[in-house]
XYZ file of C-alpha atoms in Angstrom:
395
model
C 143.112 352.751 -71.550
C 141.744 348.833 -71.532
C 140.204 347.259 -74.034
C 136.757 345.935 -74.410
C 137.376 342.549 -75.341
C 138.697 341.552 -73.060
C 136.681 342.781 -70.853
C 134.225 341.436 -72.363
C 135.691 338.425 -72.265
C 136.900 337.964 -68.400
C 133.078 339.257 -67.884
C 130.993 337.466 -71.034
C 129.851 334.394 -68.840
C 129.177 336.088 -65.298
C 127.533 338.602 -66.995
C 125.338 336.072 -69.043
C 124.578 333.395 -66.427
C 123.235 336.706 -64.297
C 120.462 337.899 -66.723
C 120.225 333.861 -67.764
C 118.743 334.075 -63.544
C 116.559 337.233 -63.544
C 115.116 336.397 -66.930
C 114.213 333.405 -65.232
C 112.949 334.404 -63.140
C 110.825 337.698 -64.229
C 109.474 335.666 -66.724
C 109.101 332.073 -64.941
C 106.829 334.777 -62.683
C 104.742 336.470 -65.239
C 103.554 333.264 -67.368
C 103.923 330.250 -64.960
C 107.026 329.443 -68.273
C 109.978 326.736 -66.626
C 113.179 328.444 -66.348
C 115.435 326.491 -67.531
C 113.199 327.260 -70.946
C 114.321 331.305 -70.455
C 117.614 329.865 -68.788
C 118.178 328.460 -72.710
C 116.710 330.518 -74.723
C 118.671 334.001 -73.783
C 121.827 331.761 -73.889
C 120.857 331.582 -77.341
C 120.429 334.551 -77.923
C 123.791 335.566 -76.099
C 126.377 333.522 -77.449
C 125.486 334.550 -81.308
C 125.392 338.485 -80.157
C 128.794 337.788 -77.908
C 130.363 334.296 -79.553
C 133.689 335.198 -78.537
C 132.977 336.563 -74.962
C 130.977 332.947 -74.217
C 132.925 330.647 -75.646
C 134.269 327.197 -74.488
C 137.350 324.186 -75.178
C 137.118 321.495 -73.905
C 139.212 322.284 -70.973
C 137.983 325.343 -70.419
C 136.662 325.692 -66.899
C 133.358 326.747 -68.027
C 132.945 323.384 -70.007
C 134.234 321.800 -66.395
C 131.912 323.344 -63.427
C 129.131 322.417 -66.823
C 129.777 318.534 -66.631
C 129.945 318.697 -62.649
C 126.457 320.599 -62.687
C 125.632 317.692 -64.611
C 126.598 314.992 -62.863
C 124.879 316.662 -59.586
C 121.944 316.458 -61.098
C 122.685 312.888 -62.723
C 123.282 311.353 -58.987
C 119.537 313.117 -57.597
C 118.439 311.837 -60.225
C 119.732 308.428 -59.838
C 118.747 308.486 -56.456
C 115.070 308.313 -56.889
C 115.097 305.488 -59.307
C 113.920 302.925 -57.433
C 115.153 299.155 -58.623
C 111.940 297.310 -56.585
C 109.767 298.464 -58.288
C 111.159 297.899 -62.130
C 110.845 294.513 -60.438
C 108.089 294.949 -59.181
C 106.322 295.912 -62.958
C 108.243 294.725 -65.580
C 106.911 296.438 -68.275
C 107.582 300.035 -67.284
C 111.342 299.022 -68.217
C 109.597 296.354 -71.105
C 107.740 299.813 -72.010
C 111.692 301.795 -72.079
C 113.165 299.187 -74.315
C 110.406 299.575 -77.004
C 110.209 303.282 -76.527
C 113.903 303.301 -77.298
C 114.180 300.827 -80.049
C 112.340 302.161 -81.644
C 113.155 305.498 -81.507
C 116.189 304.501 -83.039
C 114.879 302.568 -85.643
C 112.321 305.643 -86.920
C 115.485 308.824 -86.843
C 117.695 306.080 -87.813
C 115.215 305.127 -91.110
C 114.493 309.055 -91.558
C 117.374 310.681 -92.090
C 119.507 307.605 -94.155
C 116.719 308.815 -96.351
C 117.359 312.046 -96.650
C 120.927 310.855 -97.943
C 122.489 310.803 -94.289
C 125.522 308.844 -94.704
C 124.235 305.452 -92.345
C 127.237 306.596 -88.743
C 125.632 310.042 -88.740
C 121.989 308.827 -89.292
C 123.385 305.852 -86.739
C 124.939 308.483 -84.791
C 121.570 311.390 -84.879
C 119.985 307.918 -83.688
C 121.011 307.534 -80.696
C 120.929 310.452 -79.159
C 117.247 310.897 -80.744
C 116.470 308.055 -78.384
C 117.661 309.786 -74.842
C 115.296 312.212 -72.538
C 117.707 315.570 -71.067
C 117.418 314.107 -67.082
C 118.484 317.843 -66.816
C 114.801 319.172 -67.446
C 113.362 316.773 -67.047
C 113.892 315.934 -63.244
C 114.659 320.647 -63.165
C 110.843 320.484 -63.685
C 109.440 317.848 -61.104
C 111.824 319.674 -58.972
C 110.280 323.886 -60.154
C 106.577 322.078 -60.591
C 107.237 320.192 -56.741
C 104.985 317.018 -58.844
C 104.346 313.417 -57.545
C 102.157 310.487 -58.677
C 102.321 307.745 -61.242
C 103.332 309.761 -64.444
C 106.292 312.040 -62.862
C 107.624 307.991 -60.945
C 107.294 306.761 -64.320
C 108.952 309.642 -66.214
C 111.918 309.503 -64.064
C 112.255 305.181 -64.429
C 111.353 306.123 -68.673
C 114.613 308.644 -68.622
C 117.158 306.373 -66.621
C 116.522 303.135 -68.876
C 116.450 305.221 -72.737
C 119.536 307.406 -70.994
C 121.362 304.560 -70.643
C 121.331 302.812 -73.676
C 121.518 306.290 -75.528
C 124.705 306.360 -74.066
C 125.518 302.834 -74.521
C 124.050 302.815 -78.797
C 126.934 306.347 -79.456
C 129.776 304.546 -77.515
C 129.650 302.278 -79.847
C 128.577 304.601 -83.172
C 132.070 306.710 -81.921
C 133.662 303.330 -80.648
C 133.103 302.011 -83.867
C 134.435 305.549 -86.470
C 137.521 305.722 -83.700
C 137.753 301.844 -85.354
C 136.751 302.232 -88.626
C 139.565 301.503 -90.564
C 139.522 297.779 -89.197
C 136.294 298.400 -89.548
C 135.094 295.509 -86.267
C 131.927 296.064 -84.458
C 133.157 293.169 -81.700
C 136.400 295.277 -81.835
C 133.860 299.092 -80.778
C 131.303 297.160 -79.294
C 133.513 295.355 -76.555
C 135.401 298.924 -75.986
C 132.249 301.178 -74.775
C 130.878 298.043 -73.491
C 133.476 298.177 -70.910
C 134.151 301.957 -70.359
C 130.503 301.408 -69.217
C 130.777 298.649 -66.774
C 133.741 300.752 -66.295
C 131.487 303.433 -65.108
C 129.843 301.913 -63.463
C 131.738 299.988 -61.002
C 132.898 303.887 -59.906
C 129.767 305.264 -59.090
C 128.927 301.323 -57.325
C 132.252 302.645 -55.256
C 131.531 305.816 -54.379
C 128.407 304.972 -53.587
C 129.644 302.429 -51.045
C 132.111 304.708 -49.272
C 130.486 307.898 -49.146
C 127.737 307.134 -47.273
C 129.820 303.926 -45.591
C 131.283 307.875 -44.161
C 128.745 309.946 -43.719
C 127.379 306.239 -41.031
C 131.170 306.730 -39.771
C 130.947 310.728 -38.548
C 127.641 310.418 -37.665
C 126.747 313.465 -39.765
C 124.014 312.462 -42.218
C 122.454 314.958 -41.529
C 124.302 318.113 -41.229
C 127.155 317.078 -43.801
C 125.027 314.576 -46.388
C 124.713 317.614 -48.984
C 127.878 317.805 -49.076
C 130.293 314.574 -48.990
C 127.880 314.185 -51.947
C 128.648 316.728 -54.214
C 131.561 316.397 -53.377
C 132.266 312.734 -54.409
C 130.495 314.423 -57.218
C 132.931 316.521 -58.261
C 135.261 314.299 -57.780
C 133.955 311.676 -59.979
C 133.206 313.570 -62.839
C 136.852 313.998 -62.427
C 138.067 310.737 -62.417
C 135.903 310.024 -65.222
C 137.618 312.906 -67.332
C 141.213 311.742 -66.391
C 140.145 308.114 -66.864
C 138.350 308.807 -71.111
C 135.691 306.536 -68.697
C 131.045 307.850 -68.568
C 130.126 310.539 -66.112
C 126.294 310.050 -67.115
C 126.343 306.718 -66.129
C 128.791 307.189 -63.257
C 127.342 309.820 -61.406
C 123.726 307.994 -61.873
C 125.054 304.815 -60.652
C 125.978 306.593 -57.752
C 122.901 308.088 -56.573
C 120.975 305.203 -56.900
C 123.909 303.090 -55.212
C 123.948 305.340 -52.609
C 119.626 305.052 -52.802
C 119.707 301.740 -51.935
C 122.197 302.359 -49.620
C 119.389 303.918 -47.296
C 121.172 307.080 -47.259
C 117.940 310.026 -46.455
C 118.919 312.726 -48.770
C 116.141 315.173 -47.516
C 113.908 317.561 -49.634
C 115.579 319.948 -48.554
C 118.292 319.196 -50.244
C 117.104 319.741 -53.467
C 119.181 320.922 -56.247
C 122.012 320.652 -53.711
C 121.167 324.075 -52.676
C 121.748 327.441 -53.212
C 125.691 326.472 -55.088
C 123.253 323.418 -57.215
C 121.331 326.544 -59.365
C 123.506 328.841 -59.712
C 125.710 325.253 -61.318
C 122.028 324.758 -63.227
C 122.343 327.844 -64.866
C 125.745 328.114 -65.937
C 125.050 323.897 -67.483
C 122.115 325.341 -69.784
C 123.181 328.151 -70.503
C 125.850 326.509 -72.290
C 124.464 323.219 -73.292
C 123.170 326.123 -76.043
C 126.018 328.635 -76.253
C 127.944 325.851 -78.446
C 124.808 326.591 -80.795
C 125.343 328.392 -84.327
C 122.824 330.376 -85.634
C 123.228 329.278 -89.688
C 123.399 325.538 -88.688
C 119.936 325.698 -86.894
C 118.887 327.385 -89.733
C 120.187 325.353 -91.632
C 118.564 322.079 -90.125
C 115.878 322.970 -88.785
C 113.553 321.463 -91.907
C 115.026 317.713 -91.336
C 114.786 318.899 -87.293
C 111.607 319.820 -87.369
C 110.077 315.921 -89.175
C 112.950 314.558 -86.900
C 111.045 315.332 -83.947
C 107.658 315.516 -84.525
C 108.348 311.446 -85.489
C 110.286 311.329 -81.989
C 107.328 312.953 -80.499
C 104.996 310.644 -81.340
C 106.880 307.085 -81.404
C 107.694 307.454 -77.425
C 104.353 308.975 -76.880
C 102.872 305.676 -78.527
C 105.182 303.375 -77.713
C 104.404 304.104 -73.462
C 100.790 304.889 -74.461
C 100.663 301.252 -75.806
C 101.737 299.584 -72.300
C 100.049 301.883 -70.518
C 97.330 300.334 -69.223
C 99.092 296.251 -68.611
C 102.037 297.950 -66.888
C 98.721 299.499 -64.638
C 97.588 303.535 -66.375
C 94.960 304.716 -68.201
C 95.994 305.025 -72.000
C 95.769 309.357 -70.921
C 98.364 308.956 -67.996
C 100.824 306.634 -70.686
C 99.994 309.273 -73.148
C 100.936 311.844 -71.162
C 104.555 310.439 -70.069
C 104.783 309.628 -73.555
C 104.595 313.690 -73.929
C 106.707 314.282 -70.624
C 109.399 312.501 -72.341
C 110.669 315.849 -74.600
C 113.358 317.241 -73.521
C 117.327 316.174 -75.170
C 119.227 319.746 -74.831
C 121.417 318.920 -72.434
C 122.323 315.665 -72.547
C 123.002 315.678 -76.508
C 125.436 318.338 -75.815
C 127.433 317.395 -73.066
C 127.762 313.572 -75.058
C 129.959 315.428 -77.953
C 131.538 317.228 -75.989
C 132.489 314.926 -74.220
C 133.549 313.228 -77.755
C 136.040 316.462 -78.589
C 138.223 315.051 -76.106
C 138.708 312.019 -78.225
C 139.002 314.823 -81.434
C 136.033 314.041 -83.316
C 133.669 317.031 -84.159
C 130.628 316.155 -84.799
C 127.962 318.435 -84.746
C 129.488 319.926 -87.589
C 127.574 317.315 -89.459
C 124.131 317.165 -88.062
C 122.899 320.727 -88.870
C 120.065 319.170 -87.942
C 120.774 317.390 -84.455
C 121.867 320.982 -83.780
C 118.349 322.647 -84.168
C 117.077 319.843 -83.124
C 118.787 320.895 -78.754
C 117.683 324.567 -80.198
C 113.837 323.598 -80.281
C 114.279 321.286 -77.207
C 115.926 323.266 -75.471
C 112.990 325.812 -74.804
C 110.340 323.709 -75.678
C 111.190 320.039 -73.890
C 110.381 321.721 -70.840
C 107.659 323.125 -71.611
C 105.442 320.335 -72.498
C 106.580 318.104 -69.312
C 105.287 320.835 -67.275
C 102.320 320.669 -68.480
C 101.946 317.087 -68.813
C 102.287 316.767 -65.407
C 99.510 319.325 -64.510
C 97.518 317.361 -66.970
C 97.497 315.083 -65.286
C 97.211 316.928 -62.118
C 100.690 316.241 -60.246
C 101.306 319.857 -60.066
C 100.098 320.979 -56.677
C 102.586 324.164 -57.585
C 99.331 324.985 -60.119
C 97.212 323.353 -58.306
C 97.203 326.357 -55.990
C 97.569 329.466 -58.462
């Protein structure tokens, strides 16, 4: 007689992905809510009901696949970034820097005032700065949106994500080096790590387009070549203990500026990319525990409100000087709500060093769950209110 527990363990992830995908399709058709919000909610409920069936370690196949799925999205995200636009309109970059710094300062202050240790407060503040590229890009692609708000959101997400990775790495580095108490050592170690990550992405961004041009098969084989490049880059980043976030983002950025065509039909890397995306958003909440969500819910609500107000106010403050109306500035700030996938994978990377931070950040657990479900909805509504979503206008 087969063991039911063994069967559930073997079938847990395939069944969870299938159920999340089906739920996402049905709910999206009935309510127009973003599919990724449904993936996250279904994934969290299944993880609480069957924790052993959806378990995953730092070296598990599911974790590796989730990192590769995130890498594919980051590549596509990086491909959408136009550095020339930032040079023409530097106020966009300024608003991104101010918004990130203000979010960090306010979240740190609130966390510290509630009695959280300084290092834990710094970690929480560094993660709160970020906006999830995966959540934002998926909603933009799903809504087929385009316009001033859409483009500004993409560029602001890139800015605050890079800053968040750097600050997070500095804080974690200081945590690791706290025996020596050397902040300089932590900063230099994190800076070198990020430079190596960017260099790896830039090299891949040179090699793949050059190879495609040599083969003369840009239109036919581009998607496969870029996907393989991302997979190799994520694997190399894990092997050399550098940031796959910055590496894959730089890869996409470099590929764009090599003028390699990445057509609309190849968004999300086709069917395989769609499948990996479902896995990614289910995985992002599978590590969360209901008890920690409840424990951190009160502080999480305060921090999320503060984060939302600071991001929206900071971006809106630079709206006129950067060439848009106050209303579109506010909508851009609202669209920066998603955070969960980015946070989950950054925390997973720290486990390689033996640091389990989620156990000390109950508020972050609650924030991650709430923004997994609510964040994409806010981004979707902001794009619709900005009249940049033709899909919705036709319905």
